[in-house]
């Protein structure tokens, strides 16, 4: 199914809210803290025995109450405090918290409110737009441009969804027998990609495996389902591309190669050409163009 992209009132309202947020200023106030205020707090976490827990403290830490930049439930505890107030409360970290050592952990926090500021929202006008974009532009022009960009993004998202739905439907209709050896080979390929990604981020593969308390055999089993799915998608698309008579010519390939070269500095052109001549890049281009033409034909 092809869905029509539409820009809703809520989308434009969010743009306006973001503009106001960008232009918001703050002034000191003497009252109890409420949601939307900017606060500066000292805090530190302690275990159930009263010992300070490393990496849980901060001084004059800035936080806008309600933005949920701190542990869930923490900012709500600051609401109602006044400058100079001290407060103690328990917080349980979420089970999916980013640092494993703190997942599901309950700590007692001691907090002091050092400063409280009230938000001053700006007017939505041409002056604010000039401040945001760095050039003279009316509010009306900015909102029309924003609407165009939102529509383009939604069209892209819906197109991707339509393509994904098509592939899923195609795979469900196919009947195929895939050998265990082929699935294992694909699982190895998945692990290879994961390993490369891990090492690019400066982590050793052996350390990653040890920390995850797993091994290569278990990982191969874990990704066997994804491996089988990838093979099915590949075979299904190869079959349907042939059935639909999709063909890519040498002219198509060289034109696409020239576009790719144009995205790189001239000094990189020879490297791009070598990648193409060696095969991998040529195959990638051919596969991408075939897929694009298939979707253009069957989903238009």
PDB file of C-alpha atoms in Angstrom:
ATOM      1  CA  UNK A   1       0.000   0.000   0.000  1.00  0.00           C
ATOM      2  CA  UNK A   2       1.155   3.486  -0.813  1.00  0.00           C
ATOM      3  CA  UNK A   3       0.438   5.990   1.941  1.00  0.00           C
ATOM      4  CA  UNK A   4       0.184   9.721   1.314  1.00  0.00           C
ATOM      5  CA  UNK A   5       2.525  11.908   3.350  1.00  0.00           C
ATOM      6  CA  UNK A   6       0.844  14.766   5.184  1.00  0.00           C
ATOM      7  CA  UNK A   7       2.107  17.541   7.432  1.00  0.00           C
ATOM      8  CA  UNK A   8      -0.036  17.737  10.550  1.00  0.00           C
ATOM      9  CA  UNK A   9      -0.727  20.765  12.726  1.00  0.00           C
ATOM     10  CA  UNK A  10       1.190  19.031  15.525  1.00  0.00           C
ATOM     11  CA  UNK A  11       4.307  18.882  13.321  1.00  0.00           C
ATOM     12  CA  UNK A  12       4.280  22.635  12.804  1.00  0.00           C
ATOM     13  CA  UNK A  13       3.446  23.183  16.464  1.00  0.00           C
ATOM     14  CA  UNK A  14       6.573  21.229  17.381  1.00  0.00           C
ATOM     15  CA  UNK A  15       8.656  23.468  15.105  1.00  0.00           C
ATOM     16  CA  UNK A  16       7.262  26.502  16.912  1.00  0.00           C
ATOM     17  CA  UNK A  17       8.045  24.926  20.300  1.00  0.00           C
ATOM     18  CA  UNK A  18      11.608  24.206  19.176  1.00  0.00           C
ATOM     19  CA  UNK A  19      12.000  27.826  18.050  1.00  0.00           C
ATOM     20  CA  UNK A  20      10.793  29.082  21.427  1.00  0.00           C
ATOM     21  CA  UNK A  21      13.124  26.684  23.197  1.00  0.00           C
ATOM     22  CA  UNK A  22      16.078  27.960  21.156  1.00  0.00           C
ATOM     23  CA  UNK A  23      15.310  31.570  22.019  1.00  0.00           C
ATOM     24  CA  UNK A  24      14.446  30.976  25.685  1.00  0.00           C
ATOM     25  CA  UNK A  25      16.323  33.017  28.282  1.00  0.00           C
ATOM     26  CA  UNK A  26      16.343  32.554  32.070  1.00  0.00           C
ATOM     27  CA  UNK A  27      16.199  34.854  35.094  1.00  0.00           C
ATOM     28  CA  UNK A  28      16.810  34.072  38.771  1.00  0.00           C
ATOM     29  CA  UNK A  29      13.715  33.610  40.939  1.00  0.00           C
ATOM     30  CA  UNK A  30      13.014  33.165  44.647  1.00  0.00           C
ATOM     31  CA  UNK A  31      10.233  30.569  44.947  1.00  0.00           C
ATOM     32  CA  UNK A  32       9.802  26.816  44.899  1.00  0.00           C
ATOM     33  CA  UNK A  33      11.092  24.976  41.838  1.00  0.00           C
ATOM     34  CA  UNK A  34       8.614  23.873  39.209  1.00  0.00           C
ATOM     35  CA  UNK A  35       8.702  22.035  35.908  1.00  0.00           C
ATOM     36  CA  UNK A  36      10.356  24.119  33.164  1.00  0.00           C
ATOM     37  CA  UNK A  37      12.747  25.902  35.537  1.00  0.00           C
ATOM     38  CA  UNK A  38      16.498  25.681  35.100  1.00  0.00           C
ATOM     39  CA  UNK A  39      18.250  24.573  38.275  1.00  0.00           C
ATOM     40  CA  UNK A  40      21.842  24.160  39.419  1.00  0.00           C
ATOM     41  CA  UNK A  41      22.272  21.384  41.969  1.00  0.00           C
ATOM     42  CA  UNK A  42      24.940  19.545  43.936  1.00  0.00           C
ATOM     43  CA  UNK A  43      24.239  15.840  44.281  1.00  0.00           C
ATOM     44  CA  UNK A  44      25.878  12.575  45.274  1.00  0.00           C
ATOM     45  CA  UNK A  45      24.679   8.976  45.468  1.00  0.00           C
ATOM     46  CA  UNK A  46      25.154   6.603  48.422  1.00  0.00           C
ATOM     47  CA  UNK A  47      24.615   2.859  48.787  1.00  0.00           C
ATOM     48  CA  UNK A  48      22.369   1.303  51.435  1.00  0.00           C
ATOM     49  CA  UNK A  49      25.281   1.250  53.906  1.00  0.00           C
ATOM     50  CA  UNK A  50      25.774   4.996  53.538  1.00  0.00           C
ATOM     51  CA  UNK A  51      28.958   4.785  51.447  1.00  0.00           C
ATOM     52  CA  UNK A  52      29.453   7.292  48.627  1.00  0.00           C
ATOM     53  CA  UNK A  53      29.234   5.592  45.229  1.00  0.00           C
ATOM     54  CA  UNK A  54      31.880   6.674  42.667  1.00  0.00           C
ATOM     55  CA  UNK A  55      30.699   8.522  39.536  1.00  0.00           C
ATOM     56  CA  UNK A  56      27.325   9.513  41.029  1.00  0.00           C
ATOM     57  CA  UNK A  57      28.132  13.062  42.128  1.00  0.00           C
ATOM     58  CA  UNK A  58      28.308  16.490  40.561  1.00  0.00           C
ATOM     59  CA  UNK A  59      28.636  20.133  41.651  1.00  0.00           C
ATOM     60  CA  UNK A  60      26.482  22.978  40.287  1.00  0.00           C
ATOM     61  CA  UNK A  61      25.017  20.577  37.779  1.00  0.00           C
ATOM     62  CA  UNK A  62      22.651  22.422  35.372  1.00  0.00           C
ATOM     63  CA  UNK A  63      19.318  20.795  34.592  1.00  0.00           C
ATOM     64  CA  UNK A  64      16.039  21.992  33.068  1.00  0.00           C
ATOM     65  CA  UNK A  65      13.345  20.338  35.156  1.00  0.00           C
ATOM     66  CA  UNK A  66      11.095  18.149  33.045  1.00  0.00           C
ATOM     67  CA  UNK A  67      13.538  17.488  30.207  1.00  0.00           C
ATOM     68  CA  UNK A  68      14.442  14.132  31.796  1.00  0.00           C
ATOM     69  CA  UNK A  69      18.177  14.485  31.238  1.00  0.00           C
ATOM     70  CA  UNK A  70      18.853  12.866  34.628  1.00  0.00           C
ATOM     71  CA  UNK A  71      17.829   9.459  36.007  1.00  0.00           C
ATOM     72  CA  UNK A  72      14.048   8.894  35.679  1.00  0.00           C
ATOM     73  CA  UNK A  73      12.312  10.301  38.756  1.00  0.00           C
ATOM     74  CA  UNK A  74      15.283  12.470  39.837  1.00  0.00           C
ATOM     75  CA  UNK A  75      14.069  15.810  38.471  1.00  0.00           C
ATOM     76  CA  UNK A  76      10.608  15.354  40.010  1.00  0.00           C
ATOM     77  CA  UNK A  77      12.278  15.249  43.435  1.00  0.00           C
ATOM     78  CA  UNK A  78      13.793  18.716  42.850  1.00  0.00           C
ATOM     79  CA  UNK A  79      10.371  20.219  42.116  1.00  0.00           C
ATOM     80  CA  UNK A  80       9.159  22.013  45.269  1.00  0.00           C
ATOM     81  CA  UNK A  81      12.648  22.818  46.603  1.00  0.00           C
ATOM     82  CA  UNK A  82      13.924  26.363  47.213  1.00  0.00           C
ATOM     83  CA  UNK A  83      17.439  27.744  46.741  1.00  0.00           C
ATOM     84  CA  UNK A  84      19.557  26.566  49.693  1.00  0.00           C
ATOM     85  CA  UNK A  85      17.333  23.568  50.457  1.00  0.00           C
ATOM     86  CA  UNK A  86      18.869  20.131  51.037  1.00  0.00           C
ATOM     87  CA  UNK A  87      16.990  16.931  50.311  1.00  0.00           C
ATOM     88  CA  UNK A  88      17.559  13.176  50.457  1.00  0.00           C
ATOM     89  CA  UNK A  89      15.640  10.602  48.442  1.00  0.00           C
ATOM     90  CA  UNK A  90      15.982   7.085  47.011  1.00  0.00           C
ATOM     91  CA  UNK A  91      16.182   6.443  43.280  1.00  0.00           C
ATOM     92  CA  UNK A  92      16.124   3.063  41.552  1.00  0.00           C
ATOM     93  CA  UNK A  93      17.986   2.978  38.266  1.00  0.00           C
ATOM     94  CA  UNK A  94      16.093   1.512  35.262  1.00  0.00           C
ATOM     95  CA  UNK A  95      16.828  -2.083  34.267  1.00  0.00           C
ATOM     96  CA  UNK A  96      17.971  -0.856  30.832  1.00  0.00           C
ATOM     97  CA  UNK A  97      20.204   1.953  32.183  1.00  0.00           C
ATOM     98  CA  UNK A  98      23.230   2.677  29.978  1.00  0.00           C
ATOM     99  CA  UNK A  99      25.820   1.587  32.559  1.00  0.00           C
ATOM    100  CA  UNK A 100      25.345  -2.060  33.467  1.00  0.00           C
ATOM    101  CA  UNK A 101      26.763  -1.630  36.997  1.00  0.00           C
ATOM    102  CA  UNK A 102      23.826   0.640  37.880  1.00  0.00           C
ATOM    103  CA  UNK A 103      20.974  -1.318  36.277  1.00  0.00           C
ATOM    104  CA  UNK A 104      18.169  -1.968  38.815  1.00  0.00           C
ATOM    105  CA  UNK A 105      20.406  -0.482  41.546  1.00  0.00           C
ATOM    106  CA  UNK A 106      18.819   1.553  44.357  1.00  0.00           C
ATOM    107  CA  UNK A 107      20.792   4.540  45.699  1.00  0.00           C
ATOM    108  CA  UNK A 108      20.131   7.313  48.175  1.00  0.00           C
ATOM    109  CA  UNK A 109      20.886  10.753  46.769  1.00  0.00           C
ATOM    110  CA  UNK A 110      21.727  13.864  48.745  1.00  0.00           C
ATOM    111  CA  UNK A 111      20.846  17.009  46.815  1.00  0.00           C
ATOM    112  CA  UNK A 112      21.292  20.738  47.377  1.00  0.00           C
ATOM    113  CA  UNK A 113      19.607  23.379  45.203  1.00  0.00           C
ATOM    114  CA  UNK A 114      22.099  26.191  44.524  1.00  0.00           C
ATOM    115  CA  UNK A 115      20.304  28.240  41.892  1.00  0.00           C
ATOM    116  CA  UNK A 116      16.849  28.492  40.325  1.00  0.00           C
ATOM    117  CA  UNK A 117      15.944  30.315  37.113  1.00  0.00           C
ATOM    118  CA  UNK A 118      12.618  30.853  35.417  1.00  0.00           C
ATOM    119  CA  UNK A 119      12.236  30.426  31.658  1.00  0.00           C
ATOM    120  CA  UNK A 120      11.417  33.531  29.605  1.00  0.00           C
ATOM    121  CA  UNK A 121       9.896  32.392  26.297  1.00  0.00           C
ATOM    122  CA  UNK A 122      10.548  34.657  23.293  1.00  0.00           C
ATOM    123  CA  UNK A 123       8.026  35.991  20.823  1.00  0.00           C
ATOM    124  CA  UNK A 124       7.716  34.117  17.564  1.00  0.00           C
ATOM    125  CA  UNK A 125       8.701  36.840  15.109  1.00  0.00           C
ATOM    126  CA  UNK A 126      11.100  37.714  12.292  1.00  0.00           C
ATOM    127  CA  UNK A 127      13.801  38.797  14.753  1.00  0.00           C
ATOM    128  CA  UNK A 128      13.844  35.355  16.374  1.00  0.00           C
ATOM    129  CA  UNK A 129      14.052  33.666  12.963  1.00  0.00           C
ATOM    130  CA  UNK A 130      17.034  35.843  12.013  1.00  0.00           C
ATOM    131  CA  UNK A 131      18.708  34.845  15.275  1.00  0.00           C
ATOM    132  CA  UNK A 132      18.056  31.139  14.598  1.00  0.00           C
ATOM    133  CA  UNK A 133      19.039  30.919  10.904  1.00  0.00           C
ATOM    134  CA  UNK A 134      21.633  33.698  10.860  1.00  0.00           C
ATOM    135  CA  UNK A 135      20.023  35.612   7.987  1.00  0.00           C
ATOM    136  CA  UNK A 136      17.001  37.825   7.356  1.00  0.00           C
ATOM    137  CA  UNK A 137      13.930  35.665   6.852  1.00  0.00           C
ATOM    138  CA  UNK A 138      10.323  36.184   7.854  1.00  0.00           C
ATOM    139  CA  UNK A 139       8.555  33.814  10.213  1.00  0.00           C
ATOM    140  CA  UNK A 140       6.128  32.922   7.403  1.00  0.00           C
ATOM    141  CA  UNK A 141       8.982  32.051   5.013  1.00  0.00           C
ATOM    142  CA  UNK A 142      10.685  29.960   7.675  1.00  0.00           C
ATOM    143  CA  UNK A 143       7.524  27.980   8.481  1.00  0.00           C
ATOM    144  CA  UNK A 144       6.813  27.310   4.786  1.00  0.00           C
ATOM    145  CA  UNK A 145      10.364  26.029   4.371  1.00  0.00           C
ATOM    146  CA  UNK A 146       9.999  23.886   7.500  1.00  0.00           C
ATOM    147  CA  UNK A 147       6.725  22.449   6.180  1.00  0.00           C
ATOM    148  CA  UNK A 148       8.413  21.520   2.893  1.00  0.00           C
ATOM    149  CA  UNK A 149      11.244  19.797   4.742  1.00  0.00           C
ATOM    150  CA  UNK A 150       8.852  17.871   7.013  1.00  0.00           C
ATOM    151  CA  UNK A 151       6.844  16.702   3.997  1.00  0.00           C
ATOM    152  CA  UNK A 152      10.012  15.541   2.204  1.00  0.00           C
ATOM    153  CA  UNK A 153      11.148  13.617   5.289  1.00  0.00           C
ATOM    154  CA  UNK A 154       7.764  11.943   5.693  1.00  0.00           C
ATOM    155  CA  UNK A 155       7.671  11.004   2.013  1.00  0.00           C
ATOM    156  CA  UNK A 156      11.088   9.361   2.360  1.00  0.00           C
ATOM    157  CA  UNK A 157      10.029   7.499   5.506  1.00  0.00           C
ATOM    158  CA  UNK A 158       6.801   6.247   3.929  1.00  0.00           C
ATOM    159  CA  UNK A 159       8.643   5.171   0.783  1.00  0.00           C
ATOM    160  CA  UNK A 160      11.102   3.174   2.906  1.00  0.00           C
ATOM    161  CA  UNK A 161       8.211   1.623   4.847  1.00  0.00           C
ATOM    162  CA  UNK A 162       6.450   0.664   1.618  1.00  0.00           C
ATOM    163  CA  UNK A 163       9.630  -0.951   0.287  1.00  0.00           C
ATOM    164  CA  UNK A 164      10.192  -2.846   3.554  1.00  0.00           C
ATOM    165  CA  UNK A 165       6.568  -4.035   3.593  1.00  0.00           C
ATOM    166  CA  UNK A 166       6.951  -5.246   0.003  1.00  0.00           C
ATOM    167  CA  UNK A 167      10.081  -7.239   0.856  1.00  0.00           C
ATOM    168  CA  UNK A 168       8.443  -8.771   3.945  1.00  0.00           C
ATOM    169  CA  UNK A 169       5.385  -9.800   1.901  1.00  0.00           C
ATOM    170  CA  UNK A 170       7.650 -11.237  -0.791  1.00  0.00           C
ATOM    171  CA  UNK A 171       9.593 -13.353   1.703  1.00  0.00           C
ATOM    172  CA  UNK A 172       6.368 -14.697   3.250  1.00  0.00           C
ATOM    173  CA  UNK A 173       5.209 -15.895  -0.181  1.00  0.00           C
ATOM    174  CA  UNK A 174       8.447 -17.692  -1.078  1.00  0.00           C
ATOM    175  CA  UNK A 175       9.220 -21.372  -0.521  1.00  0.00           C
ATOM    176  CA  UNK A 176      12.870 -22.302  -0.369  1.00  0.00           C
ATOM    177  CA  UNK A 177      15.175 -24.850   1.248  1.00  0.00           C
ATOM    178  CA  UNK A 178      18.399 -23.416   2.609  1.00  0.00           C
ATOM    179  CA  UNK A 179      21.249 -25.646   3.738  1.00  0.00           C
ATOM    180  CA  UNK A 180      22.677 -25.349   7.242  1.00  0.00           C
ATOM    181  CA  UNK A 181      26.103 -24.659   5.718  1.00  0.00           C
ATOM    182  CA  UNK A 182      24.804 -21.634   3.828  1.00  0.00           C
ATOM    183  CA  UNK A 183      23.108 -20.277   6.957  1.00  0.00           C
ATOM    184  CA  UNK A 184      26.330 -20.755   8.932  1.00  0.00           C
ATOM    185  CA  UNK A 185      28.340 -18.909   6.266  1.00  0.00           C
ATOM    186  CA  UNK A 186      25.923 -15.983   6.424  1.00  0.00           C
ATOM    187  CA  UNK A 187      26.060 -15.993  10.236  1.00  0.00           C
ATOM    188  CA  UNK A 188      29.858 -15.795   9.996  1.00  0.00           C
ATOM    189  CA  UNK A 189      29.449 -12.792   7.663  1.00  0.00           C
ATOM    190  CA  UNK A 190      27.178 -11.088  10.209  1.00  0.00           C
ATOM    191  CA  UNK A 191      29.741 -11.695  12.974  1.00  0.00           C
ATOM    192  CA  UNK A 192      32.489 -10.327  10.729  1.00  0.00           C
ATOM    193  CA  UNK A 193      30.537  -7.065  10.264  1.00  0.00           C
ATOM    194  CA  UNK A 194      29.880  -6.801  14.016  1.00  0.00           C
ATOM    195  CA  UNK A 195      33.555  -7.447  14.781  1.00  0.00           C
ATOM    196  CA  UNK A 196      34.675  -4.736  12.336  1.00  0.00           C
ATOM    197  CA  UNK A 197      32.236  -2.247  13.905  1.00  0.00           C
ATOM    198  CA  UNK A 198      33.433  -3.081  17.431  1.00  0.00           C
ATOM    199  CA  UNK A 199      37.107  -2.707  16.482  1.00  0.00           C
ATOM    200  CA  UNK A 200      36.456   0.583  14.640  1.00  0.00           C
ATOM    201  CA  UNK A 201      35.201   1.932  17.962  1.00  0.00           C
ATOM    202  CA  UNK A 202      38.524   1.041  19.567  1.00  0.00           C
ATOM    203  CA  UNK A 203      37.383  -2.067  21.429  1.00  0.00           C
ATOM    204  CA  UNK A 204      39.006  -5.483  21.138  1.00  0.00           C
ATOM    205  CA  UNK A 205      36.737  -8.253  19.881  1.00  0.00           C
ATOM    206  CA  UNK A 206      38.009 -10.678  22.550  1.00  0.00           C
ATOM    207  CA  UNK A 207      37.178  -8.161  25.289  1.00  0.00           C
ATOM    208  CA  UNK A 208      33.700  -7.610  23.855  1.00  0.00           C
ATOM    209  CA  UNK A 209      32.981 -11.346  23.744  1.00  0.00           C
ATOM    210  CA  UNK A 210      34.320 -11.836  27.284  1.00  0.00           C
ATOM    211  CA  UNK A 211      32.224  -8.949  28.666  1.00  0.00           C
ATOM    212  CA  UNK A 212      29.113 -10.326  26.965  1.00  0.00           C
ATOM    213  CA  UNK A 213      29.886 -13.714  28.579  1.00  0.00           C
ATOM    214  CA  UNK A 214      29.512 -15.573  25.304  1.00  0.00           C
ATOM    215  CA  UNK A 215      31.564 -17.329  22.627  1.00  0.00           C
ATOM    216  CA  UNK A 216      31.665 -17.652  18.848  1.00  0.00           C
ATOM    217  CA  UNK A 217      29.540 -20.823  18.790  1.00  0.00           C
ATOM    218  CA  UNK A 218      26.750 -19.178  20.809  1.00  0.00           C
ATOM    219  CA  UNK A 219      26.917 -16.037  18.667  1.00  0.00           C
ATOM    220  CA  UNK A 220      26.577 -18.089  15.488  1.00  0.00           C
ATOM    221  CA  UNK A 221      23.453 -19.728  16.939  1.00  0.00           C
ATOM    222  CA  UNK A 222      22.129 -16.339  18.039  1.00  0.00           C
ATOM    223  CA  UNK A 223      22.409 -14.858  14.535  1.00  0.00           C
ATOM    224  CA  UNK A 224      21.349 -17.971  12.588  1.00  0.00           C
ATOM    225  CA  UNK A 225      17.758 -16.700  12.367  1.00  0.00           C
ATOM    226  CA  UNK A 226      18.870 -13.326  10.996  1.00  0.00           C
ATOM    227  CA  UNK A 227      21.253 -15.128   8.627  1.00  0.00           C
ATOM    228  CA  UNK A 228      18.429 -17.266   7.221  1.00  0.00           C
ATOM    229  CA  UNK A 229      16.236 -14.182   6.821  1.00  0.00           C
ATOM    230  CA  UNK A 230      18.971 -12.324   4.903  1.00  0.00           C
ATOM    231  CA  UNK A 231      19.438 -15.241   2.533  1.00  0.00           C
ATOM    232  CA  UNK A 232      15.693 -15.457   1.908  1.00  0.00           C
ATOM    233  CA  UNK A 233      15.482 -11.726   1.156  1.00  0.00           C
ATOM    234  CA  UNK A 234      18.455 -11.919  -1.205  1.00  0.00           C
ATOM    235  CA  UNK A 235      17.086 -14.950  -3.089  1.00  0.00           C
ATOM    236  CA  UNK A 236      13.564 -13.514  -3.278  1.00  0.00           C
ATOM    237  CA  UNK A 237      14.766 -10.196  -4.674  1.00  0.00           C
ATOM    238  CA  UNK A 238      17.097 -11.864  -7.171  1.00  0.00           C
ATOM    239  CA  UNK A 239      14.186 -13.976  -8.406  1.00  0.00           C
ATOM    240  CA  UNK A 240      11.647 -11.155  -8.652  1.00  0.00           C
ATOM    241  CA  UNK A 241      14.127  -8.778 -10.333  1.00  0.00           C
ATOM    242  CA  UNK A 242      14.648 -11.414 -13.031  1.00  0.00           C
ATOM    243  CA  UNK A 243      10.886 -12.076 -13.326  1.00  0.00           C
ATOM    244  CA  UNK A 244      10.187  -8.344 -13.737  1.00  0.00           C
ATOM    245  CA  UNK A 245      12.825  -8.086 -16.465  1.00  0.00           C
ATOM    246  CA  UNK A 246      14.961  -5.527 -14.630  1.00  0.00           C
ATOM    247  CA  UNK A 247      18.292  -5.106 -16.401  1.00  0.00           C
ATOM    248  CA  UNK A 248      21.246  -2.826 -15.718  1.00  0.00           C
ATOM    249  CA  UNK A 249      23.487  -1.822 -18.616  1.00  0.00           C
ATOM    250  CA  UNK A 250      27.182  -0.906 -18.623  1.00  0.00           C
ATOM    251  CA  UNK A 251      26.093   2.648 -19.407  1.00  0.00           C
ATOM    252  CA  UNK A 252      23.945   2.690 -16.249  1.00  0.00           C
ATOM    253  CA  UNK A 253      26.900   1.485 -14.184  1.00  0.00           C
ATOM    254  CA  UNK A 254      29.424   3.990 -15.562  1.00  0.00           C
ATOM    255  CA  UNK A 255      26.974   6.898 -15.121  1.00  0.00           C
ATOM    256  CA  UNK A 256      26.428   5.913 -11.482  1.00  0.00           C
ATOM    257  CA  UNK A 257      30.178   5.471 -11.000  1.00  0.00           C
ATOM    258  CA  UNK A 258      30.765   9.012 -12.277  1.00  0.00           C
ATOM    259  CA  UNK A 259      28.223  10.325  -9.764  1.00  0.00           C
ATOM    260  CA  UNK A 260      30.044   8.535  -6.958  1.00  0.00           C
ATOM    261  CA  UNK A 261      33.417   9.905  -8.099  1.00  0.00           C
ATOM    262  CA  UNK A 262      31.919  13.389  -8.076  1.00  0.00           C
ATOM    263  CA  UNK A 263      31.247  13.019  -4.349  1.00  0.00           C
ATOM    264  CA  UNK A 264      34.955  12.530  -3.593  1.00  0.00           C
ATOM    265  CA  UNK A 265      38.017  14.751  -4.040  1.00  0.00           C
ATOM    266  CA  UNK A 266      39.862  14.229  -7.338  1.00  0.00           C
ATOM    267  CA  UNK A 267      42.723  12.604  -5.426  1.00  0.00           C
ATOM    268  CA  UNK A 268      40.345   9.775  -4.411  1.00  0.00           C
ATOM    269  CA  UNK A 269      39.066   9.089  -7.946  1.00  0.00           C
ATOM    270  CA  UNK A 270      41.674   6.421  -8.679  1.00  0.00           C
ATOM    271  CA  UNK A 271      40.815   4.551  -5.477  1.00  0.00           C
ATOM    272  CA  UNK A 272      37.105   4.597  -6.333  1.00  0.00           C
ATOM    273  CA  UNK A 273      37.894   3.327  -9.834  1.00  0.00           C
ATOM    274  CA  UNK A 274      40.032   0.502  -8.387  1.00  0.00           C
ATOM    275  CA  UNK A 275      37.229  -0.538  -6.022  1.00  0.00           C
ATOM    276  CA  UNK A 276      34.960  -0.638  -9.067  1.00  0.00           C
ATOM    277  CA  UNK A 277      37.402  -2.585 -11.257  1.00  0.00           C
ATOM    278  CA  UNK A 278      38.083  -5.110  -8.487  1.00  0.00           C
ATOM    279  CA  UNK A 279      34.384  -5.957  -8.322  1.00  0.00           C
ATOM    280  CA  UNK A 280      32.821  -5.080  -4.929  1.00  0.00           C
ATOM    281  CA  UNK A 281      31.775  -1.527  -5.802  1.00  0.00           C
ATOM    282  CA  UNK A 282      30.496  -2.600  -9.230  1.00  0.00           C
ATOM    283  CA  UNK A 283      28.311  -5.270  -7.627  1.00  0.00           C
ATOM    284  CA  UNK A 284      27.023  -2.807  -5.005  1.00  0.00           C
ATOM    285  CA  UNK A 285      26.037  -0.306  -7.704  1.00  0.00           C
ATOM    286  CA  UNK A 286      24.366  -2.991  -9.828  1.00  0.00           C
ATOM    287  CA  UNK A 287      22.388  -4.332  -6.864  1.00  0.00           C
ATOM    288  CA  UNK A 288      21.304  -0.867  -5.752  1.00  0.00           C
ATOM    289  CA  UNK A 289      20.172   0.192  -9.231  1.00  0.00           C
ATOM    290  CA  UNK A 290      18.316  -3.102  -9.745  1.00  0.00           C
ATOM    291  CA  UNK A 291      16.487  -2.661  -6.465  1.00  0.00           C
ATOM    292  CA  UNK A 292      15.629   0.975  -7.217  1.00  0.00           C
ATOM    293  CA  UNK A 293      14.182   0.050 -10.614  1.00  0.00           C
ATOM    294  CA  UNK A 294      12.240  -2.851  -9.180  1.00  0.00           C
ATOM    295  CA  UNK A 295      10.609  -0.616  -6.566  1.00  0.00           C
ATOM    296  CA  UNK A 296       9.944   2.094  -9.163  1.00  0.00           C
ATOM    297  CA  UNK A 297       8.138  -0.495 -11.301  1.00  0.00           C
ATOM    298  CA  UNK A 298       6.110  -2.410  -8.752  1.00  0.00           C
ATOM    299  CA  UNK A 299       5.415   0.277  -6.129  1.00  0.00           C
ATOM    300  CA  UNK A 300       4.671   3.350  -8.243  1.00  0.00           C
TER     301      UNK A 300
END
